[in-house]
């Protein structure tokens, strides 16, 4: 029988590295989170991996892409997520231009994310990024790769498009995945690729693949939390399954609060602090006699 969540051991990189379904492992469950409250909630739900994705830029900071996210943004949000989790592995996305120019710089930037609380980092791209991967791994920081539809390449791709639809492209993607594995990645995210290609890559690699819009054959799945909860303003991509309409719940709750305030129903007697008789009398008479705390005031502020 599976241990209750509170007794589960912390998920580590070697645990995730070993999760190949063809070897009998359960699929990896990964989800994004960007702050302490959601990190606590998704950890309590028993996910294996929390990704502090650079979708932070779109989902939380309101930008139209991930390119505006800076290392300082990631450091701040990785810290919040790390403080909220108890069991899940925390993966930090390396933002655009934090690993593109110099492997040494890439390792230093990765170390800032680890110091903030990440267990490992994720970066986008294949052969062109193996220098960065090797430098980061040499600094003892595990790296998750990311291939296919890589959102930091939005301009080079000419938009957010499914990748690897033609054979030459698909074969090249298999080679990129093998190159990442050789460079030392412990897993690879496959985003926006045909399911048959994801299946081929998953079969080719010893390390696990984690799919998003890549079909059911991967060794794990990842989704953006706010897409799954019905809370993001971007139209949900085809591969998203909405498990709740939390956005509607939030709007309805806040609307009810607004109605109560406007109608004078909030705050009520039980939501107010009460004065002692002495204080009431003093206030009513305009005297400067002050009383002690009123009934119930000692309970909670
Ligand atoms: O930034 C992110 O949220 C991601 C996932 C979409 C895999 O990279």
Coordinates of C-alpha atoms and ligand atoms in Angstrom, one line a residue:
X1 CA 0.0 0.0 0.0
X2 CA 1.2 3.5 -0.8
X3 CA 2.5 5.6 2.2
X4 CA 0.3 8.5 3.2
X5 CA 1.5 11.7 1.6
X6 CA 2.8 13.2 4.8
X7 CA 5.2 10.1 5.2
X8 CA 6.4 10.1 1.6
X9 CA 10.1 10.6 1.1
X10 CA 11.4 13.7 -0.6
X11 CA 11.6 13.2 -4.4
X12 CA 15.2 13.5 -5.6
X13 CA 16.9 13.8 -9.0
X14 CA 18.0 10.1 -8.9
X15 CA 14.4 9.1 -8.1
X16 CA 13.1 11.0 -11.2
X17 CA 16.1 9.8 -13.4
X18 CA 15.1 6.2 -12.7
X19 CA 11.5 6.6 -13.7
X20 CA 11.3 4.9 -17.1
X21 CA 7.9 3.4 -17.7
X22 CA 9.4 0.6 -19.8
X23 CA 11.3 -0.5 -16.6
X24 CA 8.0 -0.6 -14.7
X25 CA 8.1 2.9 -13.1
X26 CA 4.9 4.9 -12.6
X27 CA 4.6 8.0 -14.8
X28 CA 6.1 11.2 -13.5
X29 CA 3.6 13.8 -12.5
X30 CA 4.9 17.3 -12.9
X31 CA 3.1 20.7 -12.6
X32 CA 4.1 24.3 -12.6
X33 CA 3.8 26.6 -9.5
X34 CA 5.1 30.1 -9.0
X35 CA 4.4 30.9 -5.3
X36 CA 4.2 29.5 -1.8
X37 CA 0.4 28.9 -1.5
X38 CA 0.2 26.9 -4.8
X39 CA 3.5 25.1 -4.0
X40 CA 1.9 23.9 -0.8
X41 CA -1.4 22.9 -2.5
X42 CA 0.2 20.9 -5.4
X43 CA 2.7 19.3 -3.0
X44 CA -0.2 18.2 -0.8
X45 CA -1.8 16.7 -4.0
X46 CA 1.2 14.4 -4.3
X47 CA 2.9 15.6 -7.5
X48 CA 6.5 14.3 -8.0
X49 CA 7.9 17.5 -9.5
X50 CA 7.1 21.2 -9.3
X51 CA 8.4 23.2 -12.2
X52 CA 8.9 26.9 -11.5
X53 CA 8.5 27.6 -15.2
X54 CA 9.4 30.7 -17.1
X55 CA 5.7 30.7 -18.0
X56 CA 5.8 32.8 -14.9
X57 CA 6.1 35.7 -17.4
X58 CA 2.7 34.9 -19.0
X59 CA 0.8 33.3 -16.2
X60 CA 1.8 35.5 -13.2
X61 CA 3.5 38.7 -14.5
X62 CA 1.1 39.3 -17.4
X63 CA 3.5 39.4 -20.4
X64 CA 2.7 37.9 -23.8
X65 CA 5.7 35.5 -23.8
X66 CA 8.4 34.1 -21.6
X67 CA 11.2 36.3 -23.0
X68 CA 10.6 39.1 -20.5
X69 CA 11.5 36.9 -17.5
X70 CA 14.8 37.7 -15.9
X71 CA 17.0 35.7 -13.6
X72 CA 16.0 37.9 -10.6
X73 CA 12.3 37.1 -11.2
X74 CA 13.1 33.4 -11.3
X75 CA 15.2 33.6 -8.1
X76 CA 12.4 35.3 -6.2
X77 CA 9.7 32.8 -7.3
X78 CA 11.9 29.7 -6.9
X79 CA 12.5 30.8 -3.3
X80 CA 8.7 31.1 -2.7
X81 CA 8.0 27.7 -4.2
X82 CA 10.9 26.0 -2.3
X83 CA 9.5 27.4 1.0
X84 CA 6.1 26.0 0.2
X85 CA 7.0 22.4 -0.9
X86 CA 7.7 19.5 1.4
X87 CA 8.1 16.5 -0.8
X88 CA 8.3 17.3 -4.5
X89 CA 11.4 18.0 -6.5
X90 CA 11.7 21.7 -7.4
X91 CA 12.9 22.4 -11.0
X92 CA 13.8 26.0 -11.9
X93 CA 13.6 27.2 -15.5
X94 CA 16.6 29.1 -16.7
X95 CA 15.3 32.2 -18.3
X96 CA 16.2 33.3 -21.9
X97 CA 19.7 34.7 -22.2
X98 CA 20.8 33.3 -18.9
X99 CA 22.6 30.3 -20.6
X100 CA 22.9 31.2 -24.2
X101 CA 26.3 33.0 -24.5
X102 CA 28.8 31.4 -22.1
X103 CA 28.8 28.1 -20.3
X104 CA 30.6 29.6 -17.3
X105 CA 27.9 32.2 -17.0
X106 CA 25.2 29.5 -17.4
X107 CA 26.7 27.6 -14.5
X108 CA 26.8 30.7 -12.3
X109 CA 23.2 31.6 -13.2
X110 CA 22.1 28.0 -12.4
X111 CA 23.8 28.3 -9.0
X112 CA 21.7 31.3 -8.2
X113 CA 18.6 29.3 -8.7
X114 CA 19.9 26.4 -6.6
X115 CA 20.8 28.9 -3.8
X116 CA 17.2 30.2 -4.0
X117 CA 16.0 26.7 -3.3
X118 CA 15.8 24.7 -6.6
X119 CA 17.0 21.1 -6.7
X120 CA 17.9 21.4 -10.4
X121 CA 17.4 23.5 -13.5
X122 CA 15.7 23.2 -16.9
X123 CA 16.8 24.8 -20.1
X124 CA 15.6 24.8 -23.7
X125 CA 17.4 23.5 -26.8
X126 CA 19.5 20.7 -28.1
X127 CA 22.9 20.4 -29.6
X128 CA 23.5 24.2 -29.4
X129 CA 23.1 24.0 -25.6
X130 CA 25.2 21.0 -24.7
X131 CA 28.1 23.2 -23.7
X132 CA 25.9 24.9 -21.2
X133 CA 24.4 21.6 -20.0
X134 CA 27.9 20.2 -19.5
X135 CA 29.2 23.2 -17.5
X136 CA 26.1 23.2 -15.2
X137 CA 26.3 19.4 -14.6
X138 CA 30.1 19.9 -13.9
X139 CA 29.1 22.3 -11.2
X140 CA 27.0 19.4 -9.6
X141 CA 23.7 20.9 -10.7
X142 CA 21.3 18.4 -12.4
X143 CA 19.8 19.6 -15.7
X144 CA 16.5 18.8 -17.3
X145 CA 16.4 19.4 -21.1
X146 CA 13.5 20.8 -23.1
X147 CA 12.9 20.1 -26.8
X148 CA 10.3 20.5 -29.5
X149 CA 8.2 23.6 -29.1
X150 CA 10.6 25.7 -27.0
X151 CA 8.8 28.9 -26.2
X152 CA 12.1 30.9 -25.8
X153 CA 12.6 30.3 -29.6
X154 CA 9.2 31.8 -30.5
X155 CA 10.7 34.3 -33.0
X156 CA 13.0 31.7 -34.6
X157 CA 10.1 29.2 -34.9
X158 CA 7.8 31.9 -36.3
X159 CA 5.2 31.4 -33.6
X160 CA 4.1 28.7 -31.2
X161 CA 3.9 25.7 -33.6
X162 CA 4.0 21.9 -33.3
X163 CA 7.6 20.8 -34.1
X164 CA 8.9 17.7 -35.8
X165 CA 6.0 17.2 -38.2
X166 CA 8.2 16.4 -41.2
X167 CA 10.6 13.4 -41.2
X168 CA 13.9 15.3 -41.4
X169 CA 12.9 17.6 -38.5
X170 CA 11.7 14.6 -36.5
X171 CA 14.9 12.8 -37.0
X172 CA 16.9 15.8 -36.0
X173 CA 14.8 16.1 -32.8
X174 CA 15.7 12.5 -31.9
X175 CA 19.4 13.4 -32.4
X176 CA 19.0 16.5 -30.2
X177 CA 17.5 14.4 -27.5
X178 CA 20.4 11.9 -27.6
X179 CA 22.9 14.8 -27.5
X180 CA 21.2 16.1 -24.3
X181 CA 21.3 12.7 -22.7
X182 CA 25.0 12.4 -23.6
X183 CA 25.7 15.9 -22.2
X184 CA 24.3 14.8 -18.8
X185 CA 20.6 15.7 -18.7
X186 CA 18.7 13.6 -16.2
X187 CA 15.4 14.0 -18.1
X188 CA 13.9 15.8 -21.1
X189 CA 10.6 17.7 -21.5
X190 CA 9.1 17.2 -25.0
X191 CA 6.7 19.9 -25.8
X192 CA 4.3 20.2 -28.8
X193 CA 5.5 17.3 -30.9
X194 CA 3.5 14.5 -32.6
X195 CA 2.8 11.6 -30.3
X196 CA 4.7 9.1 -32.6
X197 CA 7.8 11.2 -32.4
X198 CA 7.6 11.5 -28.5
X199 CA 7.2 7.7 -28.5
X200 CA 10.3 7.3 -30.6
X201 CA 12.4 9.7 -28.4
X202 CA 11.2 8.0 -25.3
X203 CA 12.2 4.6 -26.7
X204 CA 15.6 5.9 -27.7
X205 CA 16.6 7.5 -24.3
X206 CA 17.7 5.9 -21.1
X207 CA 16.5 9.0 -19.2
X208 CA 12.8 9.8 -18.8
X209 CA 10.8 12.1 -21.1
X210 CA 8.1 14.3 -19.7
X211 CA 5.5 15.4 -22.2
X212 CA 3.3 18.5 -22.7
X213 CA 1.3 18.3 -25.9
X214 CA 3.4 15.2 -26.8
X215 CA 0.9 12.4 -26.3
X216 CA 0.6 9.5 -23.9
X217 CA 3.9 7.6 -24.5
X218 CA 6.2 9.8 -22.5
X219 CA 7.5 8.7 -19.1
X220 CA 5.7 11.6 -17.4
X221 CA 3.4 14.6 -18.1
X222 CA 3.6 18.2 -17.2
X223 CA 0.9 21.0 -17.4
X224 CA 0.8 24.6 -16.5
X225 CA -1.2 24.8 -13.3
X226 CA -3.3 27.8 -14.1
X227 CA -4.3 26.3 -17.5
X228 CA -5.5 23.1 -15.6
X229 CA -7.4 25.2 -13.0
X230 CA -9.1 27.5 -15.5
X231 CA -7.2 30.6 -14.3
X232 CA -5.1 31.7 -17.2
X233 CA -6.0 34.5 -19.6
X234 CA -4.3 32.8 -22.5
X235 CA -6.6 30.5 -24.6
X236 CA -5.9 27.0 -23.4
X237 CA -3.9 24.9 -25.9
X238 CA -5.5 21.7 -27.3
X239 CA -3.5 19.5 -25.0
X240 CA -4.8 21.1 -21.8
X241 CA -7.4 19.3 -19.7
X242 CA -9.3 21.7 -17.5
X243 CA -9.8 20.0 -14.1
X244 CA -11.6 22.9 -12.4
X245 CA -12.9 26.4 -13.0
X246 CA -11.1 28.1 -10.1
X247 CA -11.1 31.5 -12.0
X248 CA -14.9 31.5 -11.8
X249 CA -14.9 30.5 -8.1
X250 CA -12.5 33.4 -7.3
X251 CA -14.5 36.0 -9.3
X252 CA -17.8 34.8 -7.7
X253 CA -16.4 34.9 -4.2
X254 CA -14.9 38.4 -4.6
X255 CA -18.2 39.6 -6.2
X256 CA -20.1 38.4 -3.1
X257 CA -17.6 40.2 -0.8
X258 CA -18.2 43.4 -2.9
X259 CA -22.0 43.0 -2.6
X260 CA -21.7 42.5 1.2
X261 CA -19.5 45.6 1.7
X262 CA -21.8 47.8 -0.5
X263 CA -24.9 46.5 1.3
X264 CA -23.4 47.1 4.8
X265 CA -23.4 43.3 5.6
X266 CA -19.7 43.1 6.0
X267 CA -18.1 43.3 8.5
X268 CA -20.7 41.8 11.0
X269 CA -20.7 41.7 14.8
X270 CA -18.6 38.6 14.9
X271 CA -16.0 40.0 12.5
X272 CA -15.4 43.2 14.6
X273 CA -13.4 43.9 17.8
X274 CA -15.6 45.0 20.8
X275 CA -14.9 47.7 23.4
X276 CA -15.4 47.3 27.1
X277 CA -18.4 49.1 28.7
X278 CA -15.9 51.6 30.2
X279 CA -14.3 52.4 26.9
X280 CA -17.8 52.7 25.3
X281 CA -18.9 55.1 28.0
X282 CA -15.7 57.1 27.6
X283 CA -16.0 57.4 23.9
X284 CA -19.6 58.3 24.1
X285 CA -18.9 61.0 26.6
X286 CA -15.8 62.3 24.8
X287 CA -13.7 61.7 28.0
X288 CA -10.2 60.5 27.8
X289 CA -10.8 57.5 30.1
X290 CA -9.7 54.4 28.2
X291 CA -10.8 50.8 29.0
X292 CA -9.1 47.5 28.6
X293 CA -9.7 44.9 25.8
X294 CA -13.3 44.0 25.0
X295 CA -14.8 40.5 25.1
X296 CA -13.2 38.2 22.5
X297 CA -10.3 40.6 21.6
X298 CA -7.7 38.4 23.1
X299 CA -8.6 35.4 20.8
X300 CA -7.2 36.5 17.5
X301 CA -6.2 39.8 16.1
Ligands
LIG1 O1 7.8 27.3 -18.4 C1 7.0 26.3 -18.4 O2 6.0 26.3 -17.7 C2 7.4 25.1 -19.1 C3 6.4 24.0 -19.3 C4 5.4 24.5 -20.3 C5 7.0 22.7 -19.6 O3 8.5 25.0 -19.6

